[in-house]
Amino acid sequence: MKSGKKYNFGEVVLAEMQFTDSQETKVRPVLVLFEEYGNIIVIGITSNPNMKGIAITREEGLAFNSIIKMNYIMTITEDMIKKTLLVLSEQKKDKVKNELLKRIK
């Protein structure tokens, strides 16, 4: 169902994700990078504390302390999004930008 909402960098949304090794779908949080032509580019988020990435604490609004997995970038569509959970602080968004830039240099 299209809401017409424009998703912006820094929004953490809950999305129904299908994993490549399975037909099964799971609802997971993801970080929006940008939206263009109906495609939403996102970064996966995990509650696995052993993963590397940028931390998001429960105090910031997620159910669990979590990690933004900078190596897990994918494209989703609006109909996969269930709801917006939170918007990252400007400081945390800057951290994500800097980590992305490090990886593409």
mmCIF file with all atom_site columns, C-alpha atoms in Angstrom:
data_model
loop_
_atom_site.group_PDB
_atom_site.id
_atom_site.type_symbol
_atom_site.label_atom_id
_atom_site.label_alt_id
_atom_site.label_comp_id
_atom_site.label_asym_id
_atom_site.label_entity_id
_atom_site.label_seq_id
_atom_site.pdbx_PDB_ins_code
_atom_site.Cartn_x
_atom_site.Cartn_y
_atom_site.Cartn_z
_atom_site.occupancy
_atom_site.B_iso_or_equiv
_atom_site.pdbx_formal_charge
_atom_site.auth_seq_id
_atom_site.auth_comp_id
_atom_site.auth_asym_id
_atom_site.auth_atom_id
_atom_site.pdbx_PDB_model_num
ATOM 1   C CA . MET A 1 1   ? 0.000  0.000   0.000  1.00 0.00 ? 1   MET A CA 1
ATOM 2   C CA . LYS A 1 2   ? 1.556  3.294   -1.107 1.00 0.00 ? 2   LYS A CA 1
ATOM 3   C CA . SER A 1 3   ? 1.296  6.058   1.456  1.00 0.00 ? 3   SER A CA 1
ATOM 4   C CA . GLY A 1 4   ? 2.956  8.736   -0.639 1.00 0.00 ? 4   GLY A CA 1
ATOM 5   C CA . LYS A 1 5   ? 5.331  9.388   2.266  1.00 0.00 ? 5   LYS A CA 1
ATOM 6   C CA . LYS A 1 6   ? 8.853  10.391  1.302  1.00 0.00 ? 6   LYS A CA 1
ATOM 7   C CA . TYR A 1 7   ? 11.492 8.514   3.301  1.00 0.00 ? 7   TYR A CA 1
ATOM 8   C CA . ASN A 1 8   ? 14.605 10.468  4.241  1.00 0.00 ? 8   ASN A CA 1
ATOM 9   C CA . PHE A 1 9   ? 18.156 9.779   5.321  1.00 0.00 ? 9   PHE A CA 1
ATOM 10  C CA . GLY A 1 10  ? 18.350 8.962   9.017  1.00 0.00 ? 10  GLY A CA 1
ATOM 11  C CA . GLU A 1 11  ? 14.931 7.377   9.428  1.00 0.00 ? 11  GLU A CA 1
ATOM 12  C CA . VAL A 1 12  ? 14.944 3.941   11.014 1.00 0.00 ? 12  VAL A CA 1
ATOM 13  C CA . VAL A 1 13  ? 11.970 1.993   9.688  1.00 0.00 ? 13  VAL A CA 1
ATOM 14  C CA . LEU A 1 14  ? 10.571 -1.458  10.314 1.00 0.00 ? 14  LEU A CA 1
ATOM 15  C CA . ALA A 1 15  ? 10.514 -3.395  7.034  1.00 0.00 ? 15  ALA A CA 1
ATOM 16  C CA . GLU A 1 16  ? 9.577  -6.876  5.889  1.00 0.00 ? 16  GLU A CA 1
ATOM 17  C CA . MET A 1 17  ? 12.806 -8.357  4.572  1.00 0.00 ? 17  MET A CA 1
ATOM 18  C CA . GLN A 1 18  ? 13.393 -11.485 2.510  1.00 0.00 ? 18  GLN A CA 1
ATOM 19  C CA . PHE A 1 19  ? 16.796 -13.034 2.951  1.00 0.00 ? 19  PHE A CA 1
ATOM 20  C CA . THR A 1 20  ? 18.687 -14.488 -0.016 1.00 0.00 ? 20  THR A CA 1
ATOM 21  C CA . ASP A 1 21  ? 19.120 -17.918 1.536  1.00 0.00 ? 21  ASP A CA 1
ATOM 22  C CA . SER A 1 22  ? 15.411 -18.389 2.267  1.00 0.00 ? 22  SER A CA 1
ATOM 23  C CA . GLN A 1 23  ? 11.873 -17.741 1.039  1.00 0.00 ? 23  GLN A CA 1
ATOM 24  C CA . GLU A 1 24  ? 11.029 -16.696 4.587  1.00 0.00 ? 24  GLU A CA 1
ATOM 25  C CA . THR A 1 25  ? 10.476 -13.023 5.398  1.00 0.00 ? 25  THR A CA 1
ATOM 26  C CA . LYS A 1 26  ? 11.149 -11.316 8.706  1.00 0.00 ? 26  LYS A CA 1
ATOM 27  C CA . VAL A 1 27  ? 10.314 -7.841  9.940  1.00 0.00 ? 27  VAL A CA 1
ATOM 28  C CA . ARG A 1 28  ? 13.560 -6.023  10.732 1.00 0.00 ? 28  ARG A CA 1
ATOM 29  C CA . PRO A 1 29  ? 14.719 -2.456  11.395 1.00 0.00 ? 29  PRO A CA 1
ATOM 30  C CA . VAL A 1 30  ? 16.682 -0.750  8.620  1.00 0.00 ? 30  VAL A CA 1
ATOM 31  C CA . LEU A 1 31  ? 18.217 2.698   8.196  1.00 0.00 ? 31  LEU A CA 1
ATOM 32  C CA . VAL A 1 32  ? 17.079 4.744   5.199  1.00 0.00 ? 32  VAL A CA 1
ATOM 33  C CA . LEU A 1 33  ? 19.906 6.195   3.093  1.00 0.00 ? 33  LEU A CA 1
ATOM 34  C CA . PHE A 1 34  ? 17.750 7.694   0.339  1.00 0.00 ? 34  PHE A CA 1
ATOM 35  C CA . GLU A 1 35  ? 14.667 7.180   -1.788 1.00 0.00 ? 35  GLU A CA 1
ATOM 36  C CA . GLU A 1 36  ? 14.611 7.562   -5.553 1.00 0.00 ? 36  GLU A CA 1
ATOM 37  C CA . TYR A 1 37  ? 12.069 6.476   -8.176 1.00 0.00 ? 37  TYR A CA 1
ATOM 38  C CA . GLY A 1 38  ? 10.151 4.363   -5.668 1.00 0.00 ? 38  GLY A CA 1
ATOM 39  C CA . ASN A 1 39  ? 13.248 2.486   -4.524 1.00 0.00 ? 39  ASN A CA 1
ATOM 40  C CA . ILE A 1 40  ? 14.452 2.972   -0.968 1.00 0.00 ? 40  ILE A CA 1
ATOM 41  C CA . ILE A 1 41  ? 18.127 2.275   -0.299 1.00 0.00 ? 41  ILE A CA 1
ATOM 42  C CA . VAL A 1 42  ? 18.652 1.061   3.268  1.00 0.00 ? 42  VAL A CA 1
ATOM 43  C CA . ILE A 1 43  ? 21.296 -0.325  5.617  1.00 0.00 ? 43  ILE A CA 1
ATOM 44  C CA . GLY A 1 44  ? 20.497 -3.353  7.752  1.00 0.00 ? 44  GLY A CA 1
ATOM 45  C CA . ILE A 1 45  ? 20.400 -3.144  11.537 1.00 0.00 ? 45  ILE A CA 1
ATOM 46  C CA . THR A 1 46  ? 21.055 -6.051  13.899 1.00 0.00 ? 46  THR A CA 1
ATOM 47  C CA . SER A 1 47  ? 20.748 -6.621  17.632 1.00 0.00 ? 47  SER A CA 1
ATOM 48  C CA . ASN A 1 48  ? 23.757 -8.986  17.486 1.00 0.00 ? 48  ASN A CA 1
ATOM 49  C CA . PRO A 1 49  ? 26.381 -7.238  19.665 1.00 0.00 ? 49  PRO A CA 1
ATOM 50  C CA . ASN A 1 50  ? 29.218 -9.147  17.964 1.00 0.00 ? 50  ASN A CA 1
ATOM 51  C CA . MET A 1 51  ? 28.663 -7.389  14.629 1.00 0.00 ? 51  MET A CA 1
ATOM 52  C CA . LYS A 1 52  ? 30.786 -4.412  13.583 1.00 0.00 ? 52  LYS A CA 1
ATOM 53  C CA . GLY A 1 53  ? 29.149 -1.105  12.774 1.00 0.00 ? 53  GLY A CA 1
ATOM 54  C CA . ILE A 1 54  ? 27.608 1.935   14.423 1.00 0.00 ? 54  ILE A CA 1
ATOM 55  C CA . ALA A 1 55  ? 25.772 1.423   17.706 1.00 0.00 ? 55  ALA A CA 1
ATOM 56  C CA . ILE A 1 56  ? 22.200 2.546   18.352 1.00 0.00 ? 56  ILE A CA 1
ATOM 57  C CA . THR A 1 57  ? 21.217 2.315   22.014 1.00 0.00 ? 57  THR A CA 1
ATOM 58  C CA . ARG A 1 58  ? 17.803 1.515   23.443 1.00 0.00 ? 58  ARG A CA 1
ATOM 59  C CA . GLU A 1 59  ? 17.753 5.064   24.783 1.00 0.00 ? 59  GLU A CA 1
ATOM 60  C CA . GLU A 1 60  ? 17.695 6.274   21.168 1.00 0.00 ? 60  GLU A CA 1
ATOM 61  C CA . GLY A 1 61  ? 14.408 4.473   20.591 1.00 0.00 ? 61  GLY A CA 1
ATOM 62  C CA . LEU A 1 62  ? 14.906 0.869   19.476 1.00 0.00 ? 62  LEU A CA 1
ATOM 63  C CA . ALA A 1 63  ? 13.677 -2.135  21.473 1.00 0.00 ? 63  ALA A CA 1
ATOM 64  C CA . PHE A 1 64  ? 17.249 -3.491  21.779 1.00 0.00 ? 64  PHE A CA 1
ATOM 65  C CA . ASN A 1 65  ? 20.753 -2.088  21.667 1.00 0.00 ? 65  ASN A CA 1
ATOM 66  C CA . SER A 1 66  ? 21.582 -2.508  17.990 1.00 0.00 ? 66  SER A CA 1
ATOM 67  C CA . ILE A 1 67  ? 24.283 -2.124  15.339 1.00 0.00 ? 67  ILE A CA 1
ATOM 68  C CA . ILE A 1 68  ? 23.973 -0.416  11.939 1.00 0.00 ? 68  ILE A CA 1
ATOM 69  C CA . LYS A 1 69  ? 25.698 -2.958  9.658  1.00 0.00 ? 69  LYS A CA 1
ATOM 70  C CA . MET A 1 70  ? 27.559 -0.708  7.227  1.00 0.00 ? 70  MET A CA 1
ATOM 71  C CA . ASN A 1 71  ? 28.318 -3.668  4.934  1.00 0.00 ? 71  ASN A CA 1
ATOM 72  C CA . TYR A 1 72  ? 24.650 -4.656  4.495  1.00 0.00 ? 72  TYR A CA 1
ATOM 73  C CA . ILE A 1 73  ? 23.115 -2.222  1.979  1.00 0.00 ? 73  ILE A CA 1
ATOM 74  C CA . MET A 1 74  ? 20.007 -3.183  0.011  1.00 0.00 ? 74  MET A CA 1
ATOM 75  C CA . THR A 1 75  ? 17.082 -1.809  -1.978 1.00 0.00 ? 75  THR A CA 1
ATOM 76  C CA . ILE A 1 76  ? 13.500 -2.144  -0.772 1.00 0.00 ? 76  ILE A CA 1
ATOM 77  C CA . THR A 1 77  ? 10.148 -0.725  -1.853 1.00 0.00 ? 77  THR A CA 1
ATOM 78  C CA . GLU A 1 78  ? 7.676  1.355   0.121  1.00 0.00 ? 78  GLU A CA 1
ATOM 79  C CA . ASP A 1 79  ? 5.214  -1.518  0.460  1.00 0.00 ? 79  ASP A CA 1
ATOM 80  C CA . MET A 1 80  ? 7.829  -3.430  2.496  1.00 0.00 ? 80  MET A CA 1
ATOM 81  C CA . ILE A 1 81  ? 7.855  -0.715  5.183  1.00 0.00 ? 81  ILE A CA 1
ATOM 82  C CA . LYS A 1 82  ? 5.566  -1.251  8.157  1.00 0.00 ? 82  LYS A CA 1
ATOM 83  C CA . LYS A 1 83  ? 6.303  1.928   10.142 1.00 0.00 ? 83  LYS A CA 1
ATOM 84  C CA . THR A 1 84  ? 8.917  4.504   11.099 1.00 0.00 ? 84  THR A CA 1
ATOM 85  C CA . LEU A 1 85  ? 10.571 3.788   14.444 1.00 0.00 ? 85  LEU A CA 1
ATOM 86  C CA . LEU A 1 86  ? 12.812 6.817   14.948 1.00 0.00 ? 86  LEU A CA 1
ATOM 87  C CA . VAL A 1 87  ? 15.037 9.394   13.285 1.00 0.00 ? 87  VAL A CA 1
ATOM 88  C CA . LEU A 1 88  ? 18.753 9.390   14.085 1.00 0.00 ? 88  LEU A CA 1
ATOM 89  C CA . SER A 1 89  ? 20.337 12.444  15.687 1.00 0.00 ? 89  SER A CA 1
ATOM 90  C CA . GLU A 1 90  ? 22.392 14.730  13.440 1.00 0.00 ? 90  GLU A CA 1
ATOM 91  C CA . GLN A 1 91  ? 25.530 13.485  15.199 1.00 0.00 ? 91  GLN A CA 1
ATOM 92  C CA . LYS A 1 92  ? 24.665 9.840   14.472 1.00 0.00 ? 92  LYS A CA 1
ATOM 93  C CA . LYS A 1 93  ? 23.779 10.679  10.844 1.00 0.00 ? 93  LYS A CA 1
ATOM 94  C CA . ASP A 1 94  ? 27.201 12.325  10.454 1.00 0.00 ? 94  ASP A CA 1
ATOM 95  C CA . LYS A 1 95  ? 28.817 9.157   11.809 1.00 0.00 ? 95  LYS A CA 1
ATOM 96  C CA . VAL A 1 96  ? 26.983 7.062   9.187  1.00 0.00 ? 96  VAL A CA 1
ATOM 97  C CA . LYS A 1 97  ? 28.032 9.461   6.394  1.00 0.00 ? 97  LYS A CA 1
ATOM 98  C CA . ASN A 1 98  ? 31.672 9.345   7.506  1.00 0.00 ? 98  ASN A CA 1
ATOM 99  C CA . GLU A 1 99  ? 31.686 5.538   7.651  1.00 0.00 ? 99  GLU A CA 1
ATOM 100 C CA . LEU A 1 100 ? 30.169 5.335   4.156  1.00 0.00 ? 100 LEU A CA 1
ATOM 101 C CA . LEU A 1 101 ? 32.784 7.741   2.788  1.00 0.00 ? 101 LEU A CA 1
ATOM 102 C CA . LYS A 1 102 ? 35.599 5.669   4.313  1.00 0.00 ? 102 LYS A CA 1
ATOM 103 C CA . ARG A 1 103 ? 34.333 2.621   2.466  1.00 0.00 ? 103 ARG A CA 1
ATOM 104 C CA . ILE A 1 104 ? 34.053 4.208   -0.979 1.00 0.00 ? 104 ILE A CA 1
ATOM 105 C CA . LYS A 1 105 ? 37.432 5.939   -1.043 1.00 0.00 ? 105 LYS A CA 1
#
